[in-house]
Amino acid sequence: MTVTIYHNPRCSKSRQTLALIEDQGIAPKVVDYLKAPPTVAELKNVLKKLGLRARDIVRKSEARYASSGKERDVGDDELLALMVENPILIERPIVVSGDKAAIGRPPEAVLDIL
């Protein structure tokens, strides 16, 4: 089974989660999502595996989110388009393993899906 981590190497939680996965003897596929943003379809697939909505994985503390005007109640499609355009807004790290996914906050949260 392939394990994928949507990773930001500048984020300490993302680095800790990657190390935790590797400590389990797993060599994950590492996606630097800031350089290679996921598509809307990929994000929808990840959200389905997480059991969450788009608003649940938006980094609301980012300046780009505040300046977007999307803090009002908008639909998932509009938020997903914003995240694809501005991948810094995607919560990190997200780990996908088969038909399951988890956000690595805290890093140990991903252990249940490995």
XYZ file of N, CA, C and O in Angstrom:
456
model
N 0.844 -1.178 0.000
C 0.000 0.000 0.000
C 0.891 1.243 0.000
O 1.871 1.316 0.720
N 0.511 2.213 -0.803
C 1.264 3.452 -0.890
C 0.770 4.442 0.158
O -0.428 4.623 0.332
N 1.707 5.047 0.835
C 1.407 6.115 1.781
C 1.910 7.408 1.158
O 3.049 7.477 0.695
N 1.052 8.414 1.140
C 1.407 9.710 0.576
C 1.292 10.760 1.661
O 0.333 10.759 2.436
N 2.280 11.652 1.714
C 2.209 12.774 2.646
C 2.260 14.063 1.839
O 3.146 14.255 1.012
N 1.246 14.899 2.053
C 1.244 16.241 1.485
C 2.034 17.083 2.482
O 1.570 17.361 3.583
N 3.238 17.454 2.064
C 4.291 17.901 2.966
C 4.744 19.317 2.648
O 4.858 19.698 1.487
N 5.001 20.071 3.709
C 5.654 21.370 3.602
C 6.939 21.257 4.416
O 6.891 21.203 5.649
N 8.096 21.192 3.753
C 9.349 20.982 4.475
C 9.700 22.095 5.459
O 10.517 21.889 6.352
N 9.058 23.250 5.364
C 9.332 24.348 6.295
C 8.496 24.247 7.564
O 8.728 24.999 8.520
N 7.550 23.323 7.598
C 6.646 23.174 8.744
C 7.179 22.103 9.691
O 7.417 20.961 9.289
N 7.339 22.443 10.957
C 7.885 21.490 11.925
C 6.972 20.278 12.111
O 7.449 19.146 12.220
N 5.654 20.479 12.143
C 4.722 19.349 12.303
C 4.798 18.422 11.091
O 4.711 17.203 11.229
N 4.970 19.004 9.932
C 5.084 18.198 8.719
C 6.382 17.383 8.744
O 6.378 16.186 8.430
N 7.466 18.003 9.151
C 8.747 17.277 9.249
C 8.655 16.171 10.302
O 9.144 15.057 10.092
N 8.018 16.465 11.439
C 7.864 15.454 12.493
C 7.003 14.283 12.015
O 7.296 13.125 12.314
N 5.950 14.594 11.278
C 5.074 13.537 10.769
C 5.811 12.673 9.764
O 5.705 11.437 9.801
N 6.561 13.277 8.870
C 7.352 12.518 7.895
C 8.339 11.607 8.613
O 8.456 10.416 8.281
N 9.027 12.116 9.620
C 9.983 11.302 10.377
C 9.277 10.148 11.081
O 9.781 9.012 11.106
N 8.099 10.395 11.629
C 7.332 9.356 12.308
C 6.954 8.239 11.337
O 7.069 7.054 11.669
N 6.533 8.597 10.144
C 6.186 7.603 9.124
C 7.418 6.781 8.758
O 7.366 5.550 8.694
N 8.517 7.460 8.527
C 9.757 6.767 8.157
C 10.240 5.874 9.296
O 10.768 4.783 9.053
N 10.041 6.300 10.544
C 10.409 5.470 11.698
C 9.591 4.183 11.765
O 9.998 3.216 12.404
N 8.439 4.176 11.102
C 7.599 2.968 11.043
C 8.064 2.022 9.931
O 7.430 1.004 9.668
N 9.166 2.391 9.260
C 9.697 1.571 8.171
C 8.983 1.798 6.845
O 9.082 0.983 5.930
N 8.270 2.897 6.730
C 7.513 3.211 5.523
C 8.237 4.323 4.765
O 8.647 5.320 5.354
N 8.386 4.122 3.465
C 8.964 5.144 2.593
C 7.810 5.791 1.832
O 7.399 5.290 0.780
N 7.261 6.882 2.354
C 6.078 7.471 1.730
C 6.406 8.231 0.452
O 7.543 8.660 0.233
N 5.392 8.394 -0.361
C 5.478 9.317 -1.491
C 5.319 10.705 -0.888
O 4.326 10.981 -0.211
N 6.304 11.558 -1.093
C 6.279 12.900 -0.513
C 5.866 13.897 -1.594
O 6.529 14.005 -2.619
N 4.774 14.587 -1.355
C 4.279 15.603 -2.279
C 4.500 16.970 -1.638
O 3.869 17.281 -0.628
N 5.430 17.739 -2.204
C 5.632 19.110 -1.752
C 4.508 19.927 -2.396
O 4.629 20.415 -3.510
N 3.393 20.024 -1.684
C 2.183 20.573 -2.271
C 2.281 22.061 -2.578
O 1.457 22.594 -3.326
N 3.285 22.741 -2.037
C 3.468 24.149 -2.393
C 4.051 24.276 -3.795
O 3.772 25.233 -4.510
N 4.871 23.299 -4.196
C 5.463 23.292 -5.538
C 4.579 22.563 -6.542
O 4.595 22.877 -7.727
N 3.845 21.559 -6.083
C 2.973 20.764 -6.950
C 1.609 20.652 -6.281
O 1.284 19.622 -5.692
N 0.805 21.725 -6.355
C -0.488 21.711 -5.667
C -1.405 20.615 -6.190
O -1.402 20.311 -7.379
N -2.194 20.031 -5.303
C -3.176 19.048 -5.750
C -4.266 19.745 -6.566
O -4.496 20.947 -6.422
N -4.938 18.975 -7.388
C -6.068 19.495 -8.148
C -7.305 19.518 -7.249
O -7.302 18.939 -6.157
N -8.349 20.149 -7.744
C -9.612 20.150 -7.010
C -10.089 18.714 -6.819
O -10.527 18.331 -5.729
N -9.981 17.899 -7.870
C -10.414 16.501 -7.775
C -9.609 15.744 -6.727
O -10.173 14.951 -5.952
N -8.303 15.980 -6.678
C -7.468 15.314 -5.665
C -7.861 15.753 -4.266
O -7.938 14.929 -3.352
N -8.099 17.045 -4.087
C -8.514 17.536 -2.770
C -9.868 16.955 -2.362
O -10.062 16.598 -1.201
N -10.783 16.843 -3.305
C -12.084 16.237 -2.995
C -11.909 14.791 -2.541
O -12.572 14.343 -1.600
N -11.019 14.066 -3.204
C -10.738 12.679 -2.833
C -10.148 12.606 -1.421
O -10.543 11.768 -0.609
N -9.216 13.496 -1.122
C -8.609 13.536 0.210
C -9.667 13.881 1.262
O -9.716 13.256 2.327
N -10.505 14.848 0.971
C -11.559 15.234 1.918
C -12.498 14.069 2.203
O -12.904 13.858 3.353
N -12.831 13.314 1.176
C -13.696 12.149 1.365
C -13.040 11.154 2.315
O -13.679 10.619 3.226
N -11.735 10.933 2.135
C -11.006 9.994 2.998
C -10.874 10.529 4.420
O -10.852 9.760 5.379
N -10.767 11.845 4.554
C -10.687 12.467 5.878
C -12.054 12.518 6.560
O -12.133 12.622 7.782
N -13.120 12.504 5.757
C -14.457 12.679 6.311
C -14.699 14.118 6.747
O -15.413 14.374 7.705
N -14.071 15.056 6.012
C -14.163 16.474 6.362
C -14.672 17.286 5.179
O -14.768 16.781 4.062
N -14.953 18.547 5.437
C -15.330 19.497 4.391
C -14.149 20.417 4.128
O -13.220 20.499 4.932
N -14.196 21.124 3.035
C -13.091 22.005 2.638
C -12.733 22.996 3.746
O -11.555 23.206 4.048
N -13.740 23.591 4.378
C -13.469 24.584 5.424
C -12.652 23.997 6.577
O -11.912 24.703 7.257
N -12.757 22.675 6.775
C -12.052 22.022 7.875
C -10.547 21.923 7.645
O -9.793 21.686 8.588
N -10.103 22.056 6.395
C -8.668 21.928 6.118
C -8.055 23.231 5.610
O -6.940 23.245 5.095
N -8.768 24.335 5.770
C -8.232 25.641 5.382
C -7.460 26.226 6.564
O -7.957 26.239 7.695
N -6.269 26.711 6.290
C -5.475 27.388 7.320
C -5.989 28.824 7.438
O -5.545 29.713 6.729
N -6.908 29.013 8.351
C -7.595 30.289 8.485
C -6.696 31.410 9.021
O -7.018 32.585 8.881
N -5.569 31.050 9.599
C -4.661 32.065 10.138
C -3.759 32.687 9.066
O -3.075 33.674 9.334
N -3.774 32.130 7.873
C -2.937 32.659 6.793
C -3.501 33.984 6.272
O -4.710 34.127 6.091
N -2.610 34.923 6.009
C -3.015 36.237 5.499
C -3.779 36.116 4.181
O -4.731 36.866 3.937
N -3.389 35.166 3.350
C -4.071 34.999 2.058
C -5.538 34.613 2.241
O -6.373 34.955 1.416
N -5.835 33.900 3.299
C -7.219 33.538 3.567
C -8.007 34.779 3.983
O -9.098 35.034 3.475
N -7.447 35.539 4.896
C -8.129 36.742 5.381
C -8.383 37.726 4.242
O -9.459 38.322 4.160
N -7.424 37.860 3.338
C -7.584 38.818 2.245
C -8.473 38.291 1.119
O -8.864 39.047 0.244
N -8.812 37.011 1.165
C -9.617 36.417 0.091
C -11.097 36.749 0.212
O -11.846 36.627 -0.755
N -11.532 37.119 1.411
C -12.944 37.372 1.629
C -13.759 36.090 1.750
O -14.980 36.113 1.734
N -13.098 34.932 1.881
C -13.795 33.650 1.926
C -14.173 33.222 3.343
O -14.674 32.132 3.536
N -13.932 34.081 4.328
C -14.285 33.683 5.690
C -15.795 33.632 5.879
O -16.277 32.991 6.793
N -16.508 34.280 4.990
C -17.968 34.148 5.049
C -18.344 32.740 4.588
O -17.496 32.002 4.091
N -19.568 32.385 4.730
C -20.005 31.034 4.391
C -20.075 30.844 2.875
O -21.017 31.309 2.234
N -19.051 30.215 2.322
C -19.027 29.892 0.892
C -18.956 28.377 0.760
O -18.600 27.674 1.694
N -19.259 27.891 -0.406
C -19.292 26.449 -0.628
C -17.912 25.826 -0.761
O -16.901 26.510 -0.944
N -17.906 24.502 -0.673
C -16.661 23.748 -0.787
C -15.934 24.015 -2.101
O -14.720 24.151 -2.119
N -16.666 24.076 -3.212
C -16.012 24.259 -4.507
C -15.239 25.563 -4.565
O -14.122 25.610 -5.089
N -15.797 26.617 -3.999
C -15.117 27.909 -3.992
C -13.862 27.852 -3.107
O -12.805 28.365 -3.471
N -13.973 27.209 -1.968
C -12.802 27.072 -1.086
C -11.734 26.179 -1.706
O -10.539 26.464 -1.594
N -12.157 25.101 -2.361
C -11.188 24.206 -3.003
C -10.428 24.941 -4.103
O -9.208 24.796 -4.231
N -11.121 25.727 -4.895
C -10.465 26.511 -5.939
C -9.453 27.483 -5.326
O -8.344 27.646 -5.850
N -9.818 28.098 -4.210
C -8.909 29.016 -3.521
C -7.661 28.273 -3.028
O -6.538 28.774 -3.156
N -7.850 27.065 -2.485
C -6.710 26.293 -1.983
C -5.789 25.831 -3.110
O -4.572 25.810 -2.943
N -6.354 25.480 -4.251
C -5.530 25.074 -5.386
C -4.712 26.267 -5.887
O -3.528 26.134 -6.210
N -5.344 27.424 -5.903
C -4.667 28.645 -6.345
C -3.634 29.116 -5.322
O -2.608 29.697 -5.678
N -3.897 28.866 -4.047
C -3.032 29.298 -2.942
C -2.781 28.109 -2.021
O -3.358 28.028 -0.936
N -1.923 27.163 -2.419
C -1.766 25.927 -1.644
C -1.268 26.127 -0.216
O -1.442 25.241 0.615
N -0.720 27.294 0.094
C -0.306 27.568 1.470
C -1.504 27.491 2.413
O -1.352 27.282 3.620
N -2.719 27.598 1.868
C -3.934 27.572 2.680
C -4.355 26.164 3.086
O -5.253 26.007 3.905
N -3.730 25.137 2.517
C -4.082 23.759 2.836
C -3.420 23.356 4.153
O -2.200 23.510 4.313
N -4.207 22.850 5.081
C -3.662 22.372 6.363
C -2.617 21.305 6.092
O -2.723 20.527 5.156
N -1.630 21.268 6.943
C -0.530 20.327 6.744
C -0.127 19.702 8.054
O -0.354 20.305 9.098
N 0.463 18.555 7.944
C 0.535 17.669 6.782
C -0.717 16.804 6.703
O -1.389 16.561 7.712
N -1.014 16.353 5.506
C -2.088 15.382 5.311
C -1.439 14.102 4.815
O -0.626 14.125 3.896
N -1.791 12.998 5.453
C -1.254 11.693 5.087
C -2.403 10.834 4.579
O -3.456 10.768 5.210
N -2.167 10.194 3.427
C -3.168 9.316 2.824
C -2.576 7.917 2.739
O -1.446 7.735 2.287
N -3.352 6.946 3.197
C -2.944 5.542 3.146
C -4.171 4.726 2.724
O -5.109 4.564 3.510
N -4.151 4.252 1.474
C -5.298 3.497 0.978
C -6.538 4.357 0.949
O -6.533 5.457 0.395
N -7.606 3.893 1.605
C -8.859 4.645 1.607
C -9.037 5.482 2.872
O -10.140 5.915 3.194
N -7.924 5.725 3.568
C -7.959 6.512 4.801
C -7.003 7.696 4.685
O -6.031 7.653 3.940
N -7.267 8.719 5.463
C -6.389 9.888 5.516
C -6.459 10.483 6.914
O -7.428 10.269 7.645
N -5.423 11.224 7.260
C -5.371 11.890 8.563
C -4.511 13.146 8.448
O -3.589 13.200 7.636
N -4.838 14.110 9.282
C -4.024 15.321 9.383
C -3.039 15.101 10.521
O -3.433 14.683 11.613
N -1.781 15.365 10.272
C -0.733 15.120 11.256
C -0.589 16.220 12.286
O 0.491 16.753 12.496
N -1.650 16.531 12.947
C -1.661 17.515 14.048
C -2.443 16.921 15.194
O -3.664 16.996 15.159
N -1.781 16.311 16.123
C -0.343 16.094 16.269
C 0.127 14.993 15.318
O -0.682 14.232 14.773
N 1.442 14.892 15.108
C 1.978 13.895 14.189
C 1.467 12.483 14.458
O 1.203 11.712 13.522
N 1.292 12.130 15.713
C 0.855 10.769 16.081
C -0.549 10.436 15.567
O -0.932 9.267 15.517
N -1.294 11.448 15.142
C -2.648 11.216 14.637
C -2.642 10.353 13.371
O -3.654 9.744 13.044
N -1.506 10.274 12.685
C -1.463 9.488 11.447
C -1.199 8.002 11.715
O -1.383 7.182 10.823
N -0.786 7.654 12.912
C -0.440 6.254 13.209
C -1.616 5.306 12.994
O -1.422 4.169 12.580
N -2.832 5.767 13.238
C -4.010 4.917 13.101
C -4.279 4.487 11.663
O -4.993 3.512 11.451
N -3.754 5.213 10.681
C -4.041 4.857 9.287
C -2.894 4.135 8.610
O -3.021 3.722 7.461
N -1.773 3.992 9.296
C -0.605 3.353 8.674
C -0.694 1.835 8.746
O -1.260 1.263 9.610
